[in-house]
Coordinates of C-alpha atoms and ligand atoms in Angstrom, one line a residue:
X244 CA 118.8 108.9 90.5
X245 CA 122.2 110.8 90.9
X246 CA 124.8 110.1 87.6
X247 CA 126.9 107.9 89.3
X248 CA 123.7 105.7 89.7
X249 CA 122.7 105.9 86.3
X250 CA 125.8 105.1 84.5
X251 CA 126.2 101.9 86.9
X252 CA 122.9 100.9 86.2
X253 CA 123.7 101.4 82.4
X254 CA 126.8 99.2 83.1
X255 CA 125.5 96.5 84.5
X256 CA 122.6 96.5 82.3
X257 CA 125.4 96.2 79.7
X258 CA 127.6 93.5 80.5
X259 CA 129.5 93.3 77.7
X260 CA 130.1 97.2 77.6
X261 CA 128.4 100.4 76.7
X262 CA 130.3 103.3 74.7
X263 CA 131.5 107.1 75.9
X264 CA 128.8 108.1 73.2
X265 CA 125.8 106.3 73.8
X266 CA 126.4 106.8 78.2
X267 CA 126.4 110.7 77.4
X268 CA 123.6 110.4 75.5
X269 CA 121.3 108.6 78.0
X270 CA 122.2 110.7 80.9
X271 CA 122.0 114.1 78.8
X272 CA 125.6 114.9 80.0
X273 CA 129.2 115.2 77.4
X274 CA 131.4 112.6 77.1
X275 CA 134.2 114.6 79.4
X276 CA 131.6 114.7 82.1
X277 CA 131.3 110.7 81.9
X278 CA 135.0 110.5 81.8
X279 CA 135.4 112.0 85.0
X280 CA 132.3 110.4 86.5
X281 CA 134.0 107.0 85.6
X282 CA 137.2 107.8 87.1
X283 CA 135.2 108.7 90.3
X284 CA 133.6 105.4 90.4
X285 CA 136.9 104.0 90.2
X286 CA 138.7 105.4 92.5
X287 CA 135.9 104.2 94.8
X288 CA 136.9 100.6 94.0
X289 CA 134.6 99.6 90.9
X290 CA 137.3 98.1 88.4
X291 CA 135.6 99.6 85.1
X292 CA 137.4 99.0 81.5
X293 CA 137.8 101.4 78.9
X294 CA 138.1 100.3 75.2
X295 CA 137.5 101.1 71.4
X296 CA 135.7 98.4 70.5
X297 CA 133.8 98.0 74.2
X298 CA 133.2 101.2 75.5
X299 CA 133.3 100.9 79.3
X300 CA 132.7 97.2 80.9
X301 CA 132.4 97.1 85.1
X302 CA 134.2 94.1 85.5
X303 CA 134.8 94.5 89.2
X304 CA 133.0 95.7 92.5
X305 CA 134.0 96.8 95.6
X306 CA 133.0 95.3 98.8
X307 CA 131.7 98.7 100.4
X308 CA 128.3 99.8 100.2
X309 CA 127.4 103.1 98.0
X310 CA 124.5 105.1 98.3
X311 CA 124.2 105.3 94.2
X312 CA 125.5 102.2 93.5
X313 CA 122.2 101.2 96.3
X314 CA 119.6 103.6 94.2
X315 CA 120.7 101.8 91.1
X316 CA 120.2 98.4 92.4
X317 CA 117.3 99.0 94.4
X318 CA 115.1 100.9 91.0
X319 CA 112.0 102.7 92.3
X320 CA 109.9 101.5 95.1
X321 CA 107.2 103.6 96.8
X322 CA 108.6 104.5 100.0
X323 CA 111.1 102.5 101.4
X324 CA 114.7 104.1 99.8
X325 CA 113.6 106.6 98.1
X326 CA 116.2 108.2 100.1
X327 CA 119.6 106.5 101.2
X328 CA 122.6 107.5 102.7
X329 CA 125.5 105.7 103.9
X330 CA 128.1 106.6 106.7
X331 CA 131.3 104.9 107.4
X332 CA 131.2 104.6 111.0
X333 CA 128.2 106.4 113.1
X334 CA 127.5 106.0 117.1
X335 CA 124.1 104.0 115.9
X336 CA 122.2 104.3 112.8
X337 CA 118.9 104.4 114.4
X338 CA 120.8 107.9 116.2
X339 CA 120.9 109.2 112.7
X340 CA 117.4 108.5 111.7
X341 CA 116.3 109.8 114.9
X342 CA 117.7 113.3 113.9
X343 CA 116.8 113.1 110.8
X344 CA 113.1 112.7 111.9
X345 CA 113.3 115.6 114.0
X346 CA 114.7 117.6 110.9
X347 CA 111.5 116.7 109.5
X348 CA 112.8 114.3 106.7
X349 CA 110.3 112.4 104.3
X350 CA 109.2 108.7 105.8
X351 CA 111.5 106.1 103.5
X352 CA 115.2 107.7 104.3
X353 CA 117.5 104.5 104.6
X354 CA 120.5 105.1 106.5
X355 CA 123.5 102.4 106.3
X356 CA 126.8 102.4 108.8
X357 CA 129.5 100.4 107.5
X358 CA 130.3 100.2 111.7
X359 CA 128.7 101.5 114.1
X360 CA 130.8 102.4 117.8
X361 CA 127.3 101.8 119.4
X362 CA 125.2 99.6 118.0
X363 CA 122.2 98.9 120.3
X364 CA 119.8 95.9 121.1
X365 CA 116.7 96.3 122.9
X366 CA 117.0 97.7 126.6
X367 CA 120.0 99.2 126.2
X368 CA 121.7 95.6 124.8
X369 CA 124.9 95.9 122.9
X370 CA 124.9 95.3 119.3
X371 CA 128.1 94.2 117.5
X372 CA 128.7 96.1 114.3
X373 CA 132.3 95.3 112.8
X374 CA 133.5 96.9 110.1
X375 CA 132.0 95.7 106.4
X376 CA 130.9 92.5 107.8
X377 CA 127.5 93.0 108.3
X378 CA 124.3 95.7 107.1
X379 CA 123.4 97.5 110.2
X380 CA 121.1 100.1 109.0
X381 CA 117.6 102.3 109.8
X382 CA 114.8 103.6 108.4
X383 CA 112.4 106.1 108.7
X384 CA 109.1 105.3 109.2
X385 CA 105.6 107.9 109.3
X386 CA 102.8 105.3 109.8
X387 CA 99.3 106.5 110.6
X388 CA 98.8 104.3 113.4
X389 CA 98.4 104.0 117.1
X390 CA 101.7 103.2 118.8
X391 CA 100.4 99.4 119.8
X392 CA 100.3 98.6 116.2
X393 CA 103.6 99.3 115.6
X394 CA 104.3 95.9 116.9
X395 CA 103.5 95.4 113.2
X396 CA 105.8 97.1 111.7
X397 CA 108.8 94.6 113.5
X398 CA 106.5 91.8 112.6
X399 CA 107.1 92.6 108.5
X400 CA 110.6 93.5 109.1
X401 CA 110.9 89.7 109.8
X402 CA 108.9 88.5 106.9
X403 CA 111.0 90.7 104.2
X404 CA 114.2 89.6 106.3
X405 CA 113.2 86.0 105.7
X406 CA 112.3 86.5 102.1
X407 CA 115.5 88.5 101.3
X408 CA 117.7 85.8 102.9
X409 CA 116.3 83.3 101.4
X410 CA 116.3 85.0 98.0
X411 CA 119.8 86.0 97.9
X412 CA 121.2 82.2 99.6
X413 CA 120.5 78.8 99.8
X414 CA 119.5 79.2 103.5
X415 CA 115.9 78.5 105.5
X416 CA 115.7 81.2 108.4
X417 CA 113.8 81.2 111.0
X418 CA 111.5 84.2 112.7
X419 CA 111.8 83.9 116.0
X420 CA 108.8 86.5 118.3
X421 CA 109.2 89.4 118.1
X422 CA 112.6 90.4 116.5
X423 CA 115.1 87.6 115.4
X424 CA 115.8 85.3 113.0
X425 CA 117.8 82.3 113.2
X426 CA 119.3 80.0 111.1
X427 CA 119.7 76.8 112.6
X428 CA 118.7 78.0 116.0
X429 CA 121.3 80.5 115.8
X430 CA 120.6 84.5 115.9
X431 CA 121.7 86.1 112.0
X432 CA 119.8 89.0 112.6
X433 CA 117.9 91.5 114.8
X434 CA 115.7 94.0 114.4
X435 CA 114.9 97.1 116.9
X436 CA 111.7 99.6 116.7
X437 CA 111.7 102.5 118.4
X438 CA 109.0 105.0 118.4
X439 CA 108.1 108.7 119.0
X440 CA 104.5 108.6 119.9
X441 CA 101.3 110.9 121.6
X442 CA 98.8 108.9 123.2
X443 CA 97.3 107.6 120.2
X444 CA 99.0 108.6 117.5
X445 CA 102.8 107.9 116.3
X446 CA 105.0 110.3 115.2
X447 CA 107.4 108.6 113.7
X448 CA 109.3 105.2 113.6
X449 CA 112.9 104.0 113.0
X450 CA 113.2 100.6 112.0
X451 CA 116.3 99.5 113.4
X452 CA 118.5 96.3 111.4
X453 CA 121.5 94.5 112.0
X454 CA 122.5 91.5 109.7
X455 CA 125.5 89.4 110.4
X456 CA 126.7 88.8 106.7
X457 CA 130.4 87.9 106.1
X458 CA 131.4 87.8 109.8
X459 CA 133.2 84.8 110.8
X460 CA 133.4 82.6 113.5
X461 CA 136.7 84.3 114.7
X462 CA 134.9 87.8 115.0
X463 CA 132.3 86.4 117.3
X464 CA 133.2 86.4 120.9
X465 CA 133.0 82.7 122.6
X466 CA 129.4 84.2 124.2
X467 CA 128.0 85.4 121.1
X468 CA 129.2 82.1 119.0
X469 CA 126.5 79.7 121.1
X470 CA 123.5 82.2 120.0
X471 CA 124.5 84.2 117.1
X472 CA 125.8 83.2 113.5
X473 CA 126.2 85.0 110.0
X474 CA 125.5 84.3 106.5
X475 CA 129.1 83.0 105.9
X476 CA 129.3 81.0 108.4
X477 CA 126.2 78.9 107.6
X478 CA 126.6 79.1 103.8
X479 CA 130.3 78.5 103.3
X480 CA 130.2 81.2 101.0
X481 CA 130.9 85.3 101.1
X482 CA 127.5 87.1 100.3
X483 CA 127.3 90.5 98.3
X484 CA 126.0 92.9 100.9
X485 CA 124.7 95.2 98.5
X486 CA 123.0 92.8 96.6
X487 CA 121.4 91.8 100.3
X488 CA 120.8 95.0 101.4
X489 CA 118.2 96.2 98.5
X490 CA 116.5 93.0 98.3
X491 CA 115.7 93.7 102.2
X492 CA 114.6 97.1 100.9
X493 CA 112.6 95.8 98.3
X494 CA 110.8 93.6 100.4
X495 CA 110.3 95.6 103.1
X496 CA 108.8 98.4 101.0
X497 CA 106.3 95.7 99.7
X498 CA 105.3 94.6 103.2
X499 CA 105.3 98.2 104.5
X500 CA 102.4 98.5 101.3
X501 CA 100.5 95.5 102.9
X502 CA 100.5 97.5 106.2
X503 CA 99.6 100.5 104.6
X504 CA 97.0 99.0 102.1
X505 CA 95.3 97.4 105.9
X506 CA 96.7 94.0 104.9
X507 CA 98.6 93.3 107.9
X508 CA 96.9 89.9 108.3
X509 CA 98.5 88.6 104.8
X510 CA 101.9 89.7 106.6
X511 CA 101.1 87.7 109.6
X512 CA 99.5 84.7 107.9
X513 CA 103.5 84.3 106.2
X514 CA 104.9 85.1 109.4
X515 CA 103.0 82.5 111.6
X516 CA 104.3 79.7 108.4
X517 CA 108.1 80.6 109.3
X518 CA 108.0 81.3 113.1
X519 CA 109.4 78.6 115.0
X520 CA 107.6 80.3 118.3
X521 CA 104.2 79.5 117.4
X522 CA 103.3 76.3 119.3
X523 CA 106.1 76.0 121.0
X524 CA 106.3 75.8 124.9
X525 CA 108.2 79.2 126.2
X526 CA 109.0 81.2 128.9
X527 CA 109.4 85.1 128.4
X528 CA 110.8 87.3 130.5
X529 CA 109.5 90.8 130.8
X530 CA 111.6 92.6 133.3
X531 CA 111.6 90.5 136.5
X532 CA 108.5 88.7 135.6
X533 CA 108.4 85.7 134.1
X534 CA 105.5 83.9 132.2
X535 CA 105.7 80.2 130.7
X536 CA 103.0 79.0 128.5
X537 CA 102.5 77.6 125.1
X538 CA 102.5 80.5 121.9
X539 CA 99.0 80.4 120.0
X540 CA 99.4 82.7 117.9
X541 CA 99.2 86.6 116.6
X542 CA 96.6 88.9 117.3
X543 CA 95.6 92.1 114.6
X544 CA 98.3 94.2 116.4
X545 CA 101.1 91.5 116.1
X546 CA 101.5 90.4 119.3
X547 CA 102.1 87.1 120.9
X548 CA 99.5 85.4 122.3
X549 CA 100.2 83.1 125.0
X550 CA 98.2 80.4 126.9
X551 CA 99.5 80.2 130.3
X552 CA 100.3 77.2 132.5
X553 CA 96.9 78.8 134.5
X554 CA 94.9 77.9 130.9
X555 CA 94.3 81.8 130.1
X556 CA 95.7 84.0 127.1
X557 CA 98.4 86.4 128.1
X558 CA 98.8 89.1 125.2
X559 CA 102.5 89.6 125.0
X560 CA 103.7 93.1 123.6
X561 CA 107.5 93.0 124.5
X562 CA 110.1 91.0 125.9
X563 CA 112.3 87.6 126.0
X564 CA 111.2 84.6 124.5
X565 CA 113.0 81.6 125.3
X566 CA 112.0 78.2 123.1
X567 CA 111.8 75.2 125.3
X568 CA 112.8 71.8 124.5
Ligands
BT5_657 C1 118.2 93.0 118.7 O1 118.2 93.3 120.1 O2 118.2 91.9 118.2 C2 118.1 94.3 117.8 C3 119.4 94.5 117.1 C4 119.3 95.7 116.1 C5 120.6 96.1 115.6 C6 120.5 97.2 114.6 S1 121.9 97.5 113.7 C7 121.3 98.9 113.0 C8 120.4 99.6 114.1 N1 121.3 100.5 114.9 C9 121.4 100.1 116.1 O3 122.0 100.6 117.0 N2 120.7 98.9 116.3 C10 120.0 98.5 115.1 P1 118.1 92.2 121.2 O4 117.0 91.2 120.9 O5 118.1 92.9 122.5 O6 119.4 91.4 121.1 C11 120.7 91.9 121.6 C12 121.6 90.7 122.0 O7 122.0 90.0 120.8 C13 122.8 91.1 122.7 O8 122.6 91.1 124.1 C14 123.8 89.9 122.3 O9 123.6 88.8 123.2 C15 123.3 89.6 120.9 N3 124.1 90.2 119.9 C16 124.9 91.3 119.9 N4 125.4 91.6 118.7 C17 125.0 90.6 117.9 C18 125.2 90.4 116.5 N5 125.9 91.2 115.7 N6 124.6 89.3 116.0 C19 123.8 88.4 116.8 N7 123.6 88.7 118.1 C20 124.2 89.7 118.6

């Protein structure tokens, strides 16, 4: 953990204030050196309060996203965040992570964009990204598994999604195969894996997230506001996108563990209870092909088994689902 990280921590773990003194003494640094760490912090919007009898108090927050003020929040976790970084504006974070994977950076790196000029969907789709309104981030991922289980991997992204959300609000998402989940049959978030692989083997993955936090209706075009909502919108109320952000990370790291530890059938046992896809009649569109049927369930790889209007089981890997009524 960098300074800055610890003496937030140390703040908020002291809500009614923490002296000069007893900060330097912690972090092993003098009292001038927290002095000037504090004005730092400050001039990066924390409000912090100085006095004799209170030492330092944080008393305010910005609404930006820090890369310490993240580490402090998020504590230690095994893999997920041990690394984070955070841009203001970057083409697409999933760009970034794909770079840093080919600088051969450590599995866990977290990158955040407070905007991103080119956030992507799948195939190429267009991803909104406005400025502070949402997390749109990526992270690194070194699995030892064969590329067709990395359906897996977007499977738990939707399960810690769902947990996180619902932590962190009074909302009830929904996971919708294989990447979204809705609140009220509305799109509030996406996710997008994309893989380097050999035939059998990955390389590495980025785990691509968007989350519409504190958008509000006004920043969605008329197209977007029949399919896609945000936090805000649906809550009424304005959502601390830090606060979001590491319990994602958090759960995510603990989901990534299941994987790991071969529990991926926990993961989908929680995912099949919150999917509104499973026995629902839908059509998905793969390319120019279309296939209707009724979703069964999920098989050890994570994807979606369907039973055709011709009574067989179509194993579904990628593509459009579209709930019917
Ligand atoms: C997804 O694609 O849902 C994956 C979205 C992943 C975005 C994250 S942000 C961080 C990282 N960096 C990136 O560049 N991407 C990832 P898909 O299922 O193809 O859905 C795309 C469709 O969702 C678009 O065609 C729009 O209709 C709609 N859409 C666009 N922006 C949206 C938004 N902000 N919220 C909800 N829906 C949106």
């Amino acid at each position: 953990m960098t300074t800055d990280a610890k003496i937030l921590s140390a703040l908020r773990e002291n809500a009614d204030g923490v002296s000069g003194a007893q900060l330097a003494e912690q972090l092993k640094i003098s009292r001038a050196a927290i002095w000037s760490r504090i004005e730092e912090l400050r001039s990066l919007g924390y409000e912090i309060q100085a006095g004799p009898h209170f030492g330092y108090r944080l008393v305010g927050e910005p609404d930006a996203l820090h890369a310490d003020d993240l580490l402090a929040r998020l504590g230690k976790t095994k893999i997920i965040g041990r690394d984070i970084r955070v841009f203001e504006q970057t083409t697409s974070t999933n760009d970034v992570i794909e770079k840093l994977a080919r600088d051969g950076v450590k599995e866990g790196v977290v990158v955040f964009a407070e905007s991103q000029t080119k956030g992507r969907g799948r195939l190429g789709r267009k991803w909104i990204s406005p400025n502070r309104k949402g997390l749109w981030f990526s992270i690194l991922l070194r699995p030892d598994m064969r590329p067709q289980e990395t359906t897996q991997l977007t499977v738990a992204s939707a399960t810690a999604l769902r947990r996180a959300i619902v932590s962190e609000t009074k909302l009830q998402p929904e996971i919708k195969w294989p990447n979204d989940i809705l609140i009220g049959g509305k799109k509030v978030a996406g996710i997008l894996t994309e893989l380097s692989a050999e035939l059998d083997k990955v390389r590495h993955v980025i785990l691509g997230i968007g989350v519409d936090v504190n958008l509000d209706a006004a920043e969605l075009s008329a197209d977007l506001k029949k399919i896609a909502t945000s936090l805000k919108i649906e809550s009424s109320e304005k959502i601390s996108r830090a606060e979001l952000a590491t319990a994602i990370l958090r759960e995510l790291d603990f989901d990534y563990g299941r994987i790991c530890a071969g529990k991926f059938s926990a993961v989908a046992d929680e995912w099949e209870e919150h999917c509104t896809t499973i026995g629902r009649n839908v059509t998905v569109q793969i390319g120019d092909r279309k296939i209707r049927g009724r979703a069964e369930s999920l098989d050890d790889d994570g994807a979606l088994l369907l039973r055709t209007e011709h009574g067989h089981i179509e194993r579904i890997i990628g593509g459009d689902v579209a709930l019917e009524k």
